[in-house]
MMTF fields as JSON, N, C-alpha, C and O atoms, coordinates in Angstrom:
{
  "mmtfVersion": "1.0.0",
  "mmtfProducer": "UNKNOWN",
  "numBonds": 711,
  "numAtoms": 712,
  "numGroups": 178,
  "numChains": 1,
  "numModels": 1,
  "chainsPerModel": [1],
  "groupsPerChain": [178],
  "chainIdList": ["A"],
  "bondAtomList": [4, 2, 8, 6, 12, 10, 16, 14, 20, 18, 24, 22, 28, 26, 32, 30, 36, 34, 40, 38, 44, 42, 48, 46, 52, 50, 56, 54, 60, 58, 64, 62, 68, 66, 72, 70, 76, 74, 80, 78, 84, 82, 88, 86, 92, 90, 96, 94, 100, 98, 104, 102, 108, 106, 112, 110, 116, 114, 120, 118, 124, 122, 128, 126, 132, 130, 136, 134, 140, 138, 144, 142, 148, 146, 152, 150, 156, 154, 160, 158, 164, 162, 168, 166, 172, 170, 176, 174, 180, 178, 184, 182, 188, 186, 192, 190, 196, 194, 200, 198, 204, 202, 208, 206, 212, 210, 216, 214, 220, 218, 224, 222, 228, 226, 232, 230, 236, 234, 240, 238, 244, 242, 248, 246, 252, 250, 256, 254, 260, 258, 264, 262, 268, 266, 272, 270, 276, 274, 280, 278, 284, 282, 288, 286, 292, 290, 296, 294, 300, 298, 304, 302, 308, 306, 312, 310, 316, 314, 320, 318, 324, 322, 328, 326, 332, 330, 336, 334, 340, 338, 344, 342, 348, 346, 352, 350, 356, 354, 360, 358, 364, 362, 368, 366, 372, 370, 376, 374, 380, 378, 384, 382, 388, 386, 392, 390, 396, 394, 400, 398, 404, 402, 408, 406, 412, 410, 416, 414, 420, 418, 424, 422, 428, 426, 432, 430, 436, 434, 440, 438, 444, 442, 448, 446, 452, 450, 456, 454, 460, 458, 464, 462, 468, 466, 472, 470, 476, 474, 480, 478, 484, 482, 488, 486, 492, 490, 496, 494, 500, 498, 504, 502, 508, 506, 512, 510, 516, 514, 520, 518, 524, 522, 528, 526, 532, 530, 536, 534, 540, 538, 544, 542, 548, 546, 552, 550, 556, 554, 560, 558, 564, 562, 568, 566, 572, 570, 576, 574, 580, 578, 584, 582, 588, 586, 592, 590, 596, 594, 600, 598, 604, 602, 608, 606, 612, 610, 616, 614, 620, 618, 624, 622, 628, 626, 632, 630, 636, 634, 640, 638, 644, 642, 648, 646, 652, 650, 656, 654, 660, 658, 664, 662, 668, 666, 672, 670, 676, 674, 680, 678, 684, 682, 688, 686, 692, 690, 696, 694, 700, 698, 704, 702, 708, 706],
  "bondOrderList": [1, 1, 1, 1, 1, 1, 1, 1, 1, 1, 1, 1, 1, 1, 1, 1, 1, 1, 1, 1, 1, 1, 1, 1, 1, 1, 1, 1, 1, 1, 1, 1, 1, 1, 1, 1, 1, 1, 1, 1, 1, 1, 1, 1, 1, 1, 1, 1, 1, 1, 1, 1, 1, 1, 1, 1, 1, 1, 1, 1, 1, 1, 1, 1, 1, 1, 1, 1, 1, 1, 1, 1, 1, 1, 1, 1, 1, 1, 1, 1, 1, 1, 1, 1, 1, 1, 1, 1, 1, 1, 1, 1, 1, 1, 1, 1, 1, 1, 1, 1, 1, 1, 1, 1, 1, 1, 1, 1, 1, 1, 1, 1, 1, 1, 1, 1, 1, 1, 1, 1, 1, 1, 1, 1, 1, 1, 1, 1, 1, 1, 1, 1, 1, 1, 1, 1, 1, 1, 1, 1, 1, 1, 1, 1, 1, 1, 1, 1, 1, 1, 1, 1, 1, 1, 1, 1, 1, 1, 1, 1, 1, 1, 1, 1, 1, 1, 1, 1, 1, 1, 1, 1, 1, 1, 1, 1, 1],
  "groupList": [{"groupName": "UNK", "atomNameList": ["N", "CA", "C", "O"], "elementList": ["N", "C", "C", "O"], "formalChargeList": [0, 0, 0, 0], "bondAtomList": [1, 0, 2, 1, 3, 2], "bondOrderList": [1, 1, 2], "singleLetterCode": "X", "chemCompType": "L-PEPTIDE LINKING"}],
  "groupTypeList": [0, 0, 0, 0, 0, 0, 0, 0, 0, 0, 0, 0, 0, 0, 0, 0, 0, 0, 0, 0, 0, 0, 0, 0, 0, 0, 0, 0, 0, 0, 0, 0, 0, 0, 0, 0, 0, 0, 0, 0, 0, 0, 0, 0, 0, 0, 0, 0, 0, 0, 0, 0, 0, 0, 0, 0, 0, 0, 0, 0, 0, 0, 0, 0, 0, 0, 0, 0, 0, 0, 0, 0, 0, 0, 0, 0, 0, 0, 0, 0, 0, 0, 0, 0, 0, 0, 0, 0, 0, 0, 0, 0, 0, 0, 0, 0, 0, 0, 0, 0, 0, 0, 0, 0, 0, 0, 0, 0, 0, 0, 0, 0, 0, 0, 0, 0, 0, 0, 0, 0, 0, 0, 0, 0, 0, 0, 0, 0, 0, 0, 0, 0, 0, 0, 0, 0, 0, 0, 0, 0, 0, 0, 0, 0, 0, 0, 0, 0, 0, 0, 0, 0, 0, 0, 0, 0, 0, 0, 0, 0, 0, 0, 0, 0, 0, 0, 0, 0, 0, 0, 0, 0, 0, 0, 0, 0, 0, 0],
  "groupIdList": [1, 2, 3, 4, 5, 6, 7, 8, 9, 10, 11, 12, 13, 14, 15, 16, 17, 18, 19, 20, 21, 22, 23, 24, 25, 26, 27, 28, 29, 30, 31, 32, 33, 34, 35, 36, 37, 38, 39, 40, 41, 42, 43, 44, 45, 46, 47, 48, 49, 50, 51, 52, 53, 54, 55, 56, 57, 58, 59, 60, 61, 62, 63, 64, 65, 66, 67, 68, 69, 70, 71, 72, 73, 74, 75, 76, 77, 78, 79, 80, 81, 82, 83, 84, 85, 86, 87, 88, 89, 90, 91, 92, 93, 94, 95, 96, 97, 98, 99, 100, 101, 102, 103, 104, 105, 106, 107, 108, 109, 110, 111, 112, 113, 114, 115, 116, 117, 118, 119, 120, 121, 122, 123, 124, 125, 126, 127, 128, 129, 130, 131, 132, 133, 134, 135, 136, 137, 138, 139, 140, 141, 142, 143, 144, 145, 146, 147, 148, 149, 150, 151, 152, 153, 154, 155, 156, 157, 158, 159, 160, 161, 162, 163, 164, 165, 166, 167, 168, 169, 170, 171, 172, 173, 174, 175, 176, 177, 178],
  "secStructList": [7, 7, 1, 1, 1, 2, 2, 2, 2, 2, 2, 2, 2, 2, 2, 2, 2, 2, 6, 6, 7, 1, 7, 2, 2, 2, 2, 2, 2, 2, 2, 2, 6, 6, 1, 2, 2, 2, 2, 2, 2, 2, 2, 2, 2, 2, 2, 2, 2, 2, 2, 2, 6, 6, 7, 2, 2, 2, 2, 2, 2, 2, 2, 2, 2, 2, 2, 2, 2, 2, 2, 2, 2, 2, 2, 2, 2, 2, 2, 2, 7, 7, 5, 7, 6, 6, 1, 1, 7, 5, 7, 7, 1, 1, 7, 2, 2, 2, 2, 2, 2, 2, 2, 2, 2, 2, 2, 2, 2, 2, 2, 2, 2, 6, 6, 1, 1, 1, 6, 2, 2, 2, 2, 2, 2, 2, 2, 2, 2, 2, 2, 2, 2, 2, 2, 2, 2, 2, 2, 6, 6, 1, 1, 7, 2, 2, 2, 2, 2, 2, 2, 2, 2, 2, 2, 2, 2, 2, 2, 2, 2, 2, 2, 2, 2, 2, 7, 6, 6, 7, 7, 5, 6, 6, 5, 7, 7, 7],
  "xCoordList": [-21.675, -20.752, -20.541, -20.421, -20.496, -20.203, -21.397, -21.244, -22.573, -23.765, -24.564, -25.233, -24.491, -25.249, -24.637, -24.015, -24.804, -24.283, -23.712, -23.598, -23.353, -22.929, -21.591, -21.333, -20.746, -19.433, -19.43, -18.516, -20.426, -20.439, -20.457, -19.643, -21.364, -21.467, -20.199, -19.668, -19.696, -18.459, -17.266, -16.413, -17.208, -16.128, -16.17, -15.145, -17.343, -17.47, -17.24, -16.622, -17.731, -17.491, -16.009, -15.477, -15.334, -13.896, -13.128, -12.243, -13.457, -12.769, -12.914, -11.94, -14.129, -14.35, -13.686, -13.244, -13.609, -12.952, -11.431, -10.78, -10.864, -9.413, -8.976, -7.861, -9.84, -9.489, -9.112, -9.837, -7.982, -7.515, -6.72, -6.271, -6.539, -5.753, -4.329, -4.049, -3.456, -2.05, -1.327, -1.955, -0.009, 0.772, 0.525, 0.795, 0.016, -0.395, 0.759, 0.595, 1.924, 3.059, 3.502, 3.822, 3.52, 3.9, 2.85, 3.188, 1.576, 0.501, 0.573, 0.363, 0.871, 1.041, 2.206, 2.104, 3.314, 4.483, 4.13, 4.473, 3.445, 3.052, 2.115, 2.299, 1.116, 0.181, 0.914, 0.572, 1.924, 2.677, 3.518, 3.941, 3.767, 4.495, 3.746, 4.34, 2.446, 1.653, 1.543, 0.898, 2.161, 2.166, 2.918, 3.941, 2.433, 3.153, 4.598, 5.471, 4.854, 6.213, 7.156, 8.314, 6.674, 7.51, 7.622, 8.719, 6.487, 6.493, 7.006, 7.743, 6.609, 7.097, 8.585, 9.253, 9.114, 10.561, 11.329, 12.376, 10.807, 11.443, 11.407, 12.404, 10.251, 10.138, 11.061, 11.671, 11.17, 12.05, 13.497, 14.199, 13.943, 15.308, 15.48, 16.491, 14.484, 14.554, 14.511, 15.222, 13.679, 13.58, 14.914, 15.388, 15.51, 16.805, 17.865, 18.623, 17.928, 18.92, 18.69, 19.628, 17.437, 17.139, 17.435, 17.979, 17.083, 17.293, 18.784, 19.187, 19.581, 21.015, 21.718, 22.843, 21.075, 21.633, 21.131, 21.439, 20.363, 19.936, 18.559, 18.13, 17.857, 16.521, 15.496, 14.696, 15.533, 14.714, 13.238, 12.385, 12.931, 11.509, 10.844, 9.761, 11.449, 10.828, 10.746, 9.765, 11.758, 11.735, 10.596, 9.867, 10.447, 9.355, 8.002, 7.055, 7.904, 6.664, 6.292, 5.119, 7.297, 7.044, 6.52, 5.629, 7.068, 6.59, 5.141, 4.319, 4.832, 3.452, 2.498, 1.367, 2.951, 2.11, 1.789, 0.657, 2.773, 2.54, 1.606, 0.771, 1.742, 0.856, -0.576, -1.523, -0.736, -2.079, -2.827, -4.057, -2.102, -2.761, -3.812, -4.974, -3.465, -4.521, -5.575, -6.742, -5.162, -6.123, -7.168, -8.279, -6.834, -7.775, -8.497, -9.702, -7.749, -8.301, -9.32, -10.392, -8.99, -9.864, -11.263, -12.242, -11.403, -12.764, -13.5, -14.712, -12.78, -13.425, -13.924, -15.002, -13.137, -13.565, -14.828, -15.752, -14.869, -16.047, -17.259, -18.358, -17.044, -18.134, -18.696, -19.914, -17.83, -18.296, -18.769, -19.738, -18.106, -18.514, -18.736, -19.699, -17.845, -17.983, -17.5, -16.468, -18.269, -17.913, -16.745, -16.625, -15.892, -14.763, -15.174, -16.291, -14.297, -14.644, -14.965, -15.931, -14.203, -14.364, -14.719, -14.355, -15.431, -15.748, -17.053, -17.506, -17.634, -18.808, -18.386, -19.203, -17.122, -16.609, -16.684, -16.691, -16.738, -16.824, -15.624, -14.8, -15.551, -14.471, -13.315, -12.155, -13.613, -12.566, -12.283, -11.329, -13.091, -12.928, -12.582, -13.308, -11.501, -10.488, -9.462, -9.445, -8.623, -7.578, -6.491, -5.797, -6.36, -5.308, -3.918, -2.98, -3.78, -2.469, -2.044, -0.875, -2.99, -2.647, -2.302, -1.337, -3.077, -2.799, -1.452, -0.674, -1.171, 0.122, 1.259, 2.25, 1.119, 2.154, 2.347, 3.476, 1.25, 1.346, 2.043, 2.913, 1.665, 2.246, 3.691, 4.571, 3.941, 5.3, 6.298, 7.349, 5.981, 6.906, 6.968, 8.029, 5.824, 5.813, 6.615, 7.384, 6.438, 7.202, 8.688, 9.528, 9.016, 10.427, 10.997, 12.139, 10.216, 10.664, 10.929, 11.939, 10.015, 10.197, 11.439, 12.15, 11.69, 12.855, 14.172, 15.168, 14.175, 15.425, 15.771, 16.947, 14.781, 15.008, 16.086, 16.898, 16.125, 17.134, 18.584, 19.506, 18.787, 20.136, 20.62, 21.728, 19.804, 20.138, 20.441, 19.897, 21.308, 21.595, 20.378, 20.142, 19.623, 18.419, 17.192, 16.684, 16.734, 15.651, 14.337, 13.478, 14.158, 12.927, 12.762, 11.661, 13.848, 13.797, 12.916, 12.213, 12.942, 12.222, 10.702, 10.051, 10.108, 8.656, 8.258, 7.188, 9.095, 8.804, 8.825, 7.954, 9.816, 9.901, 8.713, 8.131, 8.35, 7.221, 5.921, 5.14, 5.688, 4.465, 4.463, 3.417, 5.623, 5.711, 5.416, 4.699, 5.972, 5.729, 4.258, 3.68, 3.672, 2.264, 1.372, 0.372, 1.723, 0.96, 1.054, 0.059, 2.242, 2.412, 1.556, 0.918, 1.548, 0.703, -0.762, -1.459, -1.215, -2.61, -2.973, -4.023, -2.107, -2.359, -2.429, -3.329, -1.486, -1.489, -2.759, -3.314, -3.222, -4.434, -5.665, -6.51, -5.77, -6.926, -6.828, -7.82, -5.63, -5.477, -5.721, -6.22, -5.381, -5.604, -7.032, -7.433, -7.801, -9.192, -9.316, -10.336, -8.292, -8.341, -9.12, -9.672, -9.17, -9.856, -10.489, -10.05, -11.541, -12.131, -11.219, -10.474, -11.255, -10.436, -10.678, -9.724, -11.937, -12.185, -11.645, -11.377, -11.483, -10.855, -9.424, -8.982, -8.703, -7.314, -7.235, -6.313, -8.185, -8.215, -8.413, -7.76, -9.304, -9.519, -8.253, -7.943, -7.519, -6.249, -5.232, -4.516, -5.166, -4.28, -4.669, -3.812, -5.963, -6.44, -6.155, -5.682, -6.438, -6.183, -4.685, -4.272, -3.874, -2.426, -1.921, -1.031, -2.483, -2.067, -2.369, -1.564, -3.535, -3.889, -2.904, -2.436, -2.586, -1.644, -0.278, 0.365, 0.168, 1.475, 1.492, 2.504, 0.392, 0.323, 0.41, 1.081, -0.262, -0.189, 1.237, 1.776, 1.837, 3.214, 4.15, 4.946, 4.055, 4.96, 4.766, 5.737, 3.532, 3.258, 3.682, 4.197, 3.466, 3.72, 5.14, 5.624, 5.815, 7.149, 8.264, 9.44, 7.91, 8.954, 9.691, 10.762, 9.148, 9.804, 9.89, 8.916, 11.063, 11.237, 11.596, 11.802, 11.677, 12.043, 13.53, 14.074, 14.155, 15.589, 15.741, 15.261, 16.399, 16.624, 18.096, 18.985, 18.329, 19.707, 20.576, 21.781, 19.996, 20.782, 21.12, 21.786, 20.675, 20.975, 19.737, 18.631, 19.883, 18.744, 18.083, 18.739, 16.791, 16.087, 16.655, 17.171, 16.557, 17.03, 15.847, 16.002],
  "yCoordList": [3.606, 4.426, 3.882, 4.656, 2.57, 1.988, 1.973, 2.151, 1.765, 1.681, 2.979, 3.33, 3.683, 4.906, 5.651, 5.037, 6.93, 7.706, 9.02, 9.266, 9.868, 11.227, 11.304, 12.297, 10.304, 10.354, 9.755, 10.016, 8.966, 8.258, 9.211, 9.073, 10.16, 11.116, 11.94, 11.995, 12.589, 13.352, 12.484, 12.93, 11.261, 10.346, 10.052, 10.11, 9.74, 9.415, 10.641, 10.532, 11.801, 13.023, 13.348, 13.662, 13.279, 13.554, 12.536, 12.901, 11.276, 10.225, 10.399, 10.271, 10.692, 10.873, 12.139, 12.182, 13.177, 14.411, 14.242, 14.94, 13.326, 13.116, 12.045, 12.096, 11.095, 9.978, 10.499, 11.29, 10.046, 10.423, 11.713, 12.131, 12.349, 13.58, 13.298, 12.277, 14.209, 14.04, 13.227, 12.632, 13.195, 12.433, 10.929, 10.355, 10.306, 8.897, 7.973, 7.07, 8.186, 7.288, 7.387, 6.379, 8.602, 8.788, 8.188, 7.554, 8.392, 7.811, 6.292, 5.648, 5.709, 4.25, 3.776, 2.77, 4.511, 4.166, 4.214, 3.305, 5.276, 5.389, 4.249, 3.643, 3.953, 2.885, 1.542, 0.718, 1.34, 0.087, -0.085, -1.2, 0.994, 0.879, 0.015, -0.49, -0.151, -1.002, -2.434, -3.24, -2.78, -4.179, -5.028, -4.593, -6.23, -7.101, -7.379, -7.544, -7.431, -7.699, -6.556, -6.792, -5.335, -4.168, -3.962, -4.006, -3.736, -3.479, -4.685, -4.538, -5.875, -7.087, -7.285, -7.801, -6.88, -6.957, -6.047, -6.424, -4.85, -3.921, -4.518, -4.492, -5.056, -5.663, -6.874, -7.071, -7.681, -8.863, -8.45, -9.112, -7.384, -6.897, -6.454, -6.757, -5.734, -5.28, -6.467, -6.483, -7.455, -8.653, -9.394, -9.823, -9.543, -10.244, -9.521, -10.16, -8.205, -7.444, -7.623, -7.9, -7.465, -7.612, -9.034, -9.224, -10.016, -11.414, -11.694, -12.285, -11.271, -11.546, -10.696, -11.002, -9.64, -8.826, -9.291, -8.678, -10.367, -10.966, -10.556, -11.019, -9.706, -9.271, -10.221, -9.828, -11.469, -12.505, -12.395, -12.622, -12.054, -11.923, -10.782, -10.982, -9.586, -8.533, -8.896, -8.561, -9.573, -9.972, -10.956, -10.825, -11.925, -12.894, -12.215, -12.551, -11.263, -10.511, -9.735, -9.662, -9.154, -8.4, -9.32, -8.942, -10.521, -11.496, -11.871, -11.95, -12.101, -12.445, -11.28, -11.492, -10.06, -8.888, -8.798, -8.497, -9.057, -9.002, -10.125, -9.932, -11.283, -12.413, -12.119, -12.661, -11.269, -10.922, -10.03, -9.987, -9.317, -8.367, -9.056, -8.655, -10.06, -10.668, -11.382, -11.453, -11.906, -12.585, -11.612, -12.028, -10.338, -9.324, -8.628, -8.388, -8.305, -7.514, -8.303, -7.788, -9.533, -10.303, -10.505, -10.265, -10.931, -11.05, -9.709, -9.658, -8.628, -7.316, -6.909, -6.329, -7.216, -6.922, -7.72, -7.181, -8.995, -9.821, -9.289, -9.21, -8.925, -8.474, -7.14, -6.977, -6.186, -4.854, -4.81, -4.117, -5.534, -5.655, -4.295, -4.115, -3.349, -2.002, -1.942, -2.509, -1.246, -1.065, -0.086, 0.864, -0.337, 0.549, 1.801, 1.871, 2.799, 4.077, 4.009, 4.63, 3.291, 3.309, 1.941, 1.607, 1.15, -0.208, -0.643, -0.044, -1.672, -2.282, -3.352, -3.831, -3.712, -4.746, -4.262, -3.061, -5.216, -4.896, -5.492, -6.196, -5.192, -5.718, -4.747, -5.161, -3.466, -2.448, -1.856, -1.095, -2.193, -1.617, -2.701, -3.69, -2.544, -1.498, -1.746, -2.811, -0.772, -0.912, -1.859, -1.574, -2.978, -3.94, -3.395, -3.668, -2.619, -2.034, -1.031, -0.984, -0.233, 0.727, 0.003, 0.363, -1.009, -1.775, -2.471, -2.482, -3.055, -3.699, -2.703, -2.99, -1.54, -0.513, -0.079, -0.003, 0.203, 0.667, -0.356, -0.001, -1.62, -2.656, -2.963, -3.04, -3.136, -3.49, -2.382, -2.636, -1.15, -0.048, 0.323, 0.679, 0.237, 0.525, -0.496, -0.128, -1.771, -2.808, -2.691, -2.874, -2.389, -2.178, -1.01, -1.065, 0.045, 1.208, 0.837, 1.24, 0.066, -0.363, -1.245, -1.152, -2.094, -2.975, -2.219, -2.536, -1.236, -0.552, 0.607, 0.932, 1.227, 2.422, 2.241, 3.146, 1.106, 0.979, 0.99, 1.181, 0.79, 0.704, 2.012, 2.074, 3.044, 4.311, 5.394, 5.397, 6.302, 7.452, 8.364, 8.974, 8.45, 9.281, 8.369, 8.276, 7.713, 6.743, 7.35, 6.621, 8.642, 9.294, 9.226, 9.417, 8.956, 8.891, 7.733, 7.863, 6.626, 5.452, 5.618, 5.261, 6.148, 6.331, 7.407, 7.322, 8.401, 9.423, 8.787, 9.059, 7.946, 7.26, 6.321, 6.269, 5.581, 4.651, 5.399, 4.984, 6.488, 7.267, 7.892, 7.96, 8.347, 8.948, 7.928, 8.226, 6.723, 5.683, 5.237, 4.977, 5.153, 4.773, 5.885, 5.608, 7.132, 8.258, 8.296, 8.539, 8.058, 8.026, 6.914, 7.112, 5.761, 4.654, 5.09, 4.863, 5.708, 6.139, 7.142, 7.028, 8.115, 9.126, 8.474, 8.771, 7.596, 6.913, 6.112, 6.126, 5.412, 4.596, 5.444, 5.063, 6.585, 7.462, 8.168, 8.252, 8.681, 9.383, 8.47, 8.929, 7.212, 6.27, 5.748, 5.062, 6.066, 5.604, 4.161, 3.521, 3.64, 2.257, 2.136, 1.076, 3.211, 3.2, 4.543, 5.581, 4.498, 5.705, 6.201, 5.407, 7.489, 7.994, 7.263, 6.984, 6.946, 6.241, 4.814, 4.257, 4.218, 2.891, 2.962, 2.096, 4.011, 4.131, 4.567, 4.166, 5.379, 5.748, 4.491, 4.321, 3.627, 2.367, 1.511, 0.856, 1.515, 0.789, 1.326, 0.557, 2.653, 3.276, 2.833, 2.461, 2.878, 2.514, 1.056, 0.736, 0.182, -1.245, -1.495, -2.26, -0.85, -0.98, -0.487, -1.1, 0.62, 1.158, 0.179, 0.002, -0.454, -1.44, -2.607, -3.041, -3.114, -4.224, -3.812, -4.588, -2.613, -2.147, -1.936, -2.205, -1.461, -1.313, -2.663, -2.801, -3.646, -4.998, -5.533, -6.134, -5.317, -5.756, -5.129, -5.825, -3.842, -3.14, -3.607, -3.773, -3.815, -4.268, -5.711, -6.051, -6.566, -7.987, -8.432, -9.351, -7.797, -8.268, -7.398, -7.733, -6.293, -5.422, -4.694, -4.136, -4.687, -4.059, -2.565, -1.924, -2.016, -0.58, -0.055, 1.149, -0.896, -0.441, -0.641, -1.709, 0.361, 0.283, 0.133, 0.965, -0.914, -1.176, -0.923, -1.569, 0.027, 0.295, 0.742, 0.49, 1.404, 1.9, 0.845, 1.142, -0.386, -1.456, -1.825, -1.738, -2.24, -2.71, -3.906, -4.626, -4.115, -5.225, -6.567, -6.745, -7.51, -8.893, -9.81, -11.015],
  "zCoordList": [2.37, 1.628, 0.224, -0.726, 0.078, -1.228, -2.165, -3.374, -1.62, -2.455, -2.421, -3.393, -1.302, -1.133, 0.045, 0.913, 0.081, 1.19, 0.717, -0.483, 1.67, 1.318, 0.584, -0.096, 0.696, 0.038, -1.358, -2.14, -1.678, -2.957, -4.152, -5.065, -4.152, -5.267, -5.458, -6.567, -4.388, -4.549, -4.966, -5.733, -4.467, -4.835, -6.328, -7.008, -6.83, -8.254, -9.138, -10.197, -8.715, -9.502, -9.546, -10.611, -8.403, -8.361, -9.187, -9.961, -9.028, -9.781, -11.282, -12.024, -11.729, -13.176, -13.69, -14.838, -12.85, -13.299, -13.392, -14.17, -12.609, -12.624, -13.629, -14.149, -13.894, -14.785, -16.168, -16.77, -16.65, -17.976, -18.01, -19.077, -16.869, -16.826, -16.365, -15.738, -16.685, -16.322, -17.365, -18.241, -17.278, -18.255, -18.099, -17.044, -19.143, -19.078, -18.719, -17.899, -19.322, -19.028, -17.583, -16.954, -17.055, -15.656, -14.722, -13.723, -15.055, -14.246, -14.265, -13.237, -15.432, -15.52, -14.662, -13.96, -14.726, -13.92, -12.44, -11.683, -12.03, -10.628, -10.224, -9.168, -11.051, -10.734, -10.601, -9.753, -11.451, -11.425, -10.157, -9.851, -9.417, -8.158, -7.146, -6.193, -7.355, -6.465, -6.913, -6.242, -8.046, -8.48, -7.472, -6.944, -7.195, -6.258, -6.684, -5.832, -7.993, -8.454, -8.097, -7.752, -8.177, -7.885, -6.379, -5.821, -5.723, -4.288, -3.509, -2.534, -3.944, -3.278, -3.451, -2.554, -4.598, -4.82, -3.879, -3.354, -3.669, -2.723, -1.325, -0.604, -0.944, 0.382, 0.515, 1.566, -0.529, -0.467, -0.207, 0.557, -0.821, -0.579, 0.878, 1.51, 1.402, 2.801, 3.762, 4.766, 3.453, 4.291, 4.29, 5.342, 3.129, 3.038, 3.859, 4.589, 3.749, 4.516, 6.01, 6.757, 6.449, 7.875, 8.353, 9.441, 7.556, 7.929, 8.125, 9.127, 7.176, 7.26, 8.3, 8.695, 8.743, 9.827, 11.186, 12.208, 11.2, 12.454, 12.947, 14.003, 12.217, 12.629, 12.016, 11.167, 12.457, 11.832, 12.174, 11.317, 13.399, 13.757, 12.993, 12.442, 12.937, 12.128, 10.644, 9.981, 10.121, 8.704, 8.447, 7.463, 9.321, 9.167, 9.318, 8.607, 10.237, 10.412, 9.158, 8.792, 8.497, 7.259, 6.165, 5.405, 6.084, 5.091, 5.386, 4.474, 6.655, 7.035, 6.761, 6.324, 7.017, 6.739, 5.251, 4.871, 4.426, 2.979, 2.546, 1.662, 3.156, 2.832, 3.267, 2.698, 4.266, 4.75, 3.765, 3.788, 2.899, 1.992, 1.11, 1.156, 0.318, -0.495, 0.355, -0.028, 1.501, 2.37, 2.916, 3.244, 3.017, 3.474, 2.323, 2.391, 1.265, 0.17, -0.665, -0.983, -1.013, -1.91, -1.323, -2.03, -0.074, 0.47, 0.536, 0.321, 0.83, 0.858, -0.529, -0.662, -1.555, -2.934, -3.284, -3.893, -2.903, -3.164, -2.415, -2.963, -1.16, -0.309, -0.779, -0.851, -1.098, -1.483, -2.928, -3.238, -3.81, -5.21, -5.88, -6.626, -5.61, -6.163, -7.609, -7.966, -8.419, -9.823, -9.948, -9.174, -10.935, -11.203, -11.942, -12.455, -12.012, -12.634, -14.122, -14.565, -14.883, -16.336, -16.894, -18.021, -16.097, -16.499, -15.844, -14.869, -16.386, -15.774, -14.761, -13.976, -14.79, -13.886, -12.435, -12.164, -11.522, -10.099, -9.366, -9.95, -8.082, -7.254, -7.141, -7.152, -7.031, -7.019, -5.645, -5.484, -4.665, -3.325, -2.332, -2.225, -1.607, -1.616, -2.716, -3.334, -2.95, -3.959, -3.458, -2.482, -4.14, -3.782, -4.061, -3.313, -5.143, -5.455, -4.386, -4.004, -3.905, -2.851, -1.562, -0.889, -1.212, 0.007, -0.109, 0.845, -1.275, -1.503, -1.341, -0.669, -1.95, -1.843, -0.391, 0.093, 0.296, 1.684, 2.571, 3.367, 2.438, 3.299, 2.885, 3.742, 1.6, 1.164, 1.46, 2.05, 1.057, 1.285, 2.764, 3.276, 3.449, 4.881, 5.68, 6.568, 5.368, 6.074, 5.756, 6.638, 4.508, 4.151, 4.929, 5.386, 5.085, 5.856, 7.308, 7.884, 7.897, 9.275, 9.434, 10.435, 8.446, 8.523, 8.341, 8.992, 7.471, 7.131, 8.06, 8.225, 8.659, 9.488, 10.558, 10.747, 11.267, 12.323, 11.827, 12.62, 10.544, 10.002, 9.38, 8.849, 9.444, 8.789, 9.812, 10.916, 9.431, 10.289, 10.398, 11.441, 9.335, 9.299, 9.072, 7.955, 10.123, 9.958, 9.48, 8.983, 9.613, 9.171, 7.65, 7.135, 6.937, 5.477, 5.009, 4.007, 5.705, 5.225, 5.243, 4.261, 6.324, 6.244, 5.232, 4.628, 5.045, 4.026, 2.639, 1.813, 2.389, 1.092, 0.901, -0.183, 1.947, 1.856, 1.575, 0.718, 2.283, 2.068, 0.671, 0.026, 0.203, -1.129, -2.223, -3.178, -2.083, -3.081, -3.077, -4.132, -1.903, -1.811, -2.352, -3.015, -2.078, -2.619, -4.141, -4.824, -4.665, -6.122, -6.733, -7.766, -6.094, -6.561, -6.597, -7.586, -5.526, -5.411, -6.5, -7.133, -6.714, -7.739, -9.121, -9.905, -9.412, -10.707, -10.94, -12.039, -9.908, -10.038, -10.324, -11.135, -9.665, -9.872, -11.226, -11.951, -11.577, -12.853, -14.058, -15.085, -13.946, -15.044, -15.058, -15.998, -14.026, -13.97, -13.537, -13.794, -12.882, -12.41, -11.102, -10.81, -10.313, -9.018, -8.733, -9.229, -7.914, -7.354, -6.245, -5.67, -5.927, -4.816, -3.494, -2.768, -3.167, -1.901, -1.907, -0.842, -3.07, -3.144, -2.621, -1.866, -3.034, -2.602, -1.138, -0.427, -0.682, 0.737, 1.585, 2.614, 1.155, 1.879, 1.874, 2.869, 0.752, 0.688, 1.677, 2.318, 1.805, 2.798, 4.213, 5.015, 4.504, 5.846, 6.166, 7.256, 5.23, 5.438, 5.6, 6.471, 4.763, 4.885, 6.231, 6.82, 6.727, 8.023, 9.149, 10.064, 9.075, 10.112, 10.089, 11.142, 8.908, 8.797, 9.34, 10.047, 9.02, 9.502, 11.014, 11.662, 11.581, 13.035, 13.731, 14.754, 13.179, 13.744, 13.594, 14.523, 12.44, 12.215, 13.238, 13.868, 13.397, 14.309, 15.75, 16.488, 16.14, 17.506, 17.729, 18.794, 16.724, 16.901, 16.66, 17.321, 15.722, 15.353, 15.903, 15.762, 16.522, 17.037, 15.931, 16.17, 14.739, 13.601, 13.814, 14.208, 13.552, 13.607, 14.974, 15.127, 15.959, 17.282, 17.494, 17.215, 17.973, 18.269, 19.765, 20.534, 20.17, 21.6, 21.907, 21.353, 22.798, 23.195, 22.053, 22.063, 21.057, 19.928, 18.903, 17.911, 19.119, 18.178, 17.398, 17.933, 16.14, 15.364, 16.062, 16.816, 15.811, 16.453, 16.068, 14.964, 16.983, 16.725, 16.715, 16.518]
}
């Protein structure tokens, strides 16, 4: 898929047709939502709240999930060595910003959901922020569309492991997880 295959051509055509379109400042803002400083800051606030409310195992799991992002993304970037849309540089697959956004906002959603009357709001917010990040990255020409799709997939795997291992997001007996 990365070097040759049926999706490569359509991915590159779509990416080049979208790059540079849309309001640049808004696209930059959206792309920046995937910066570790932004997404990690949101997750840090959620971790602190969960920790101080006694949900220490889920909070620690969220921190470990976020630490797993560069440990997974960097070797994949080296291995795939995919060229970026508007550059000769390589190392664009998968999108680290998309993976960061998916894991940080997704883990924050899992941590915060048990404390809300309407817990469905958190995954909607997490998906919206990750989608905005993805759109910004493609519109600015920082990533191909399949780069961000791979970031979503990798982020989903990390979040599934987090949810299964740390008990994050599960409400037992109507009480937030401990």
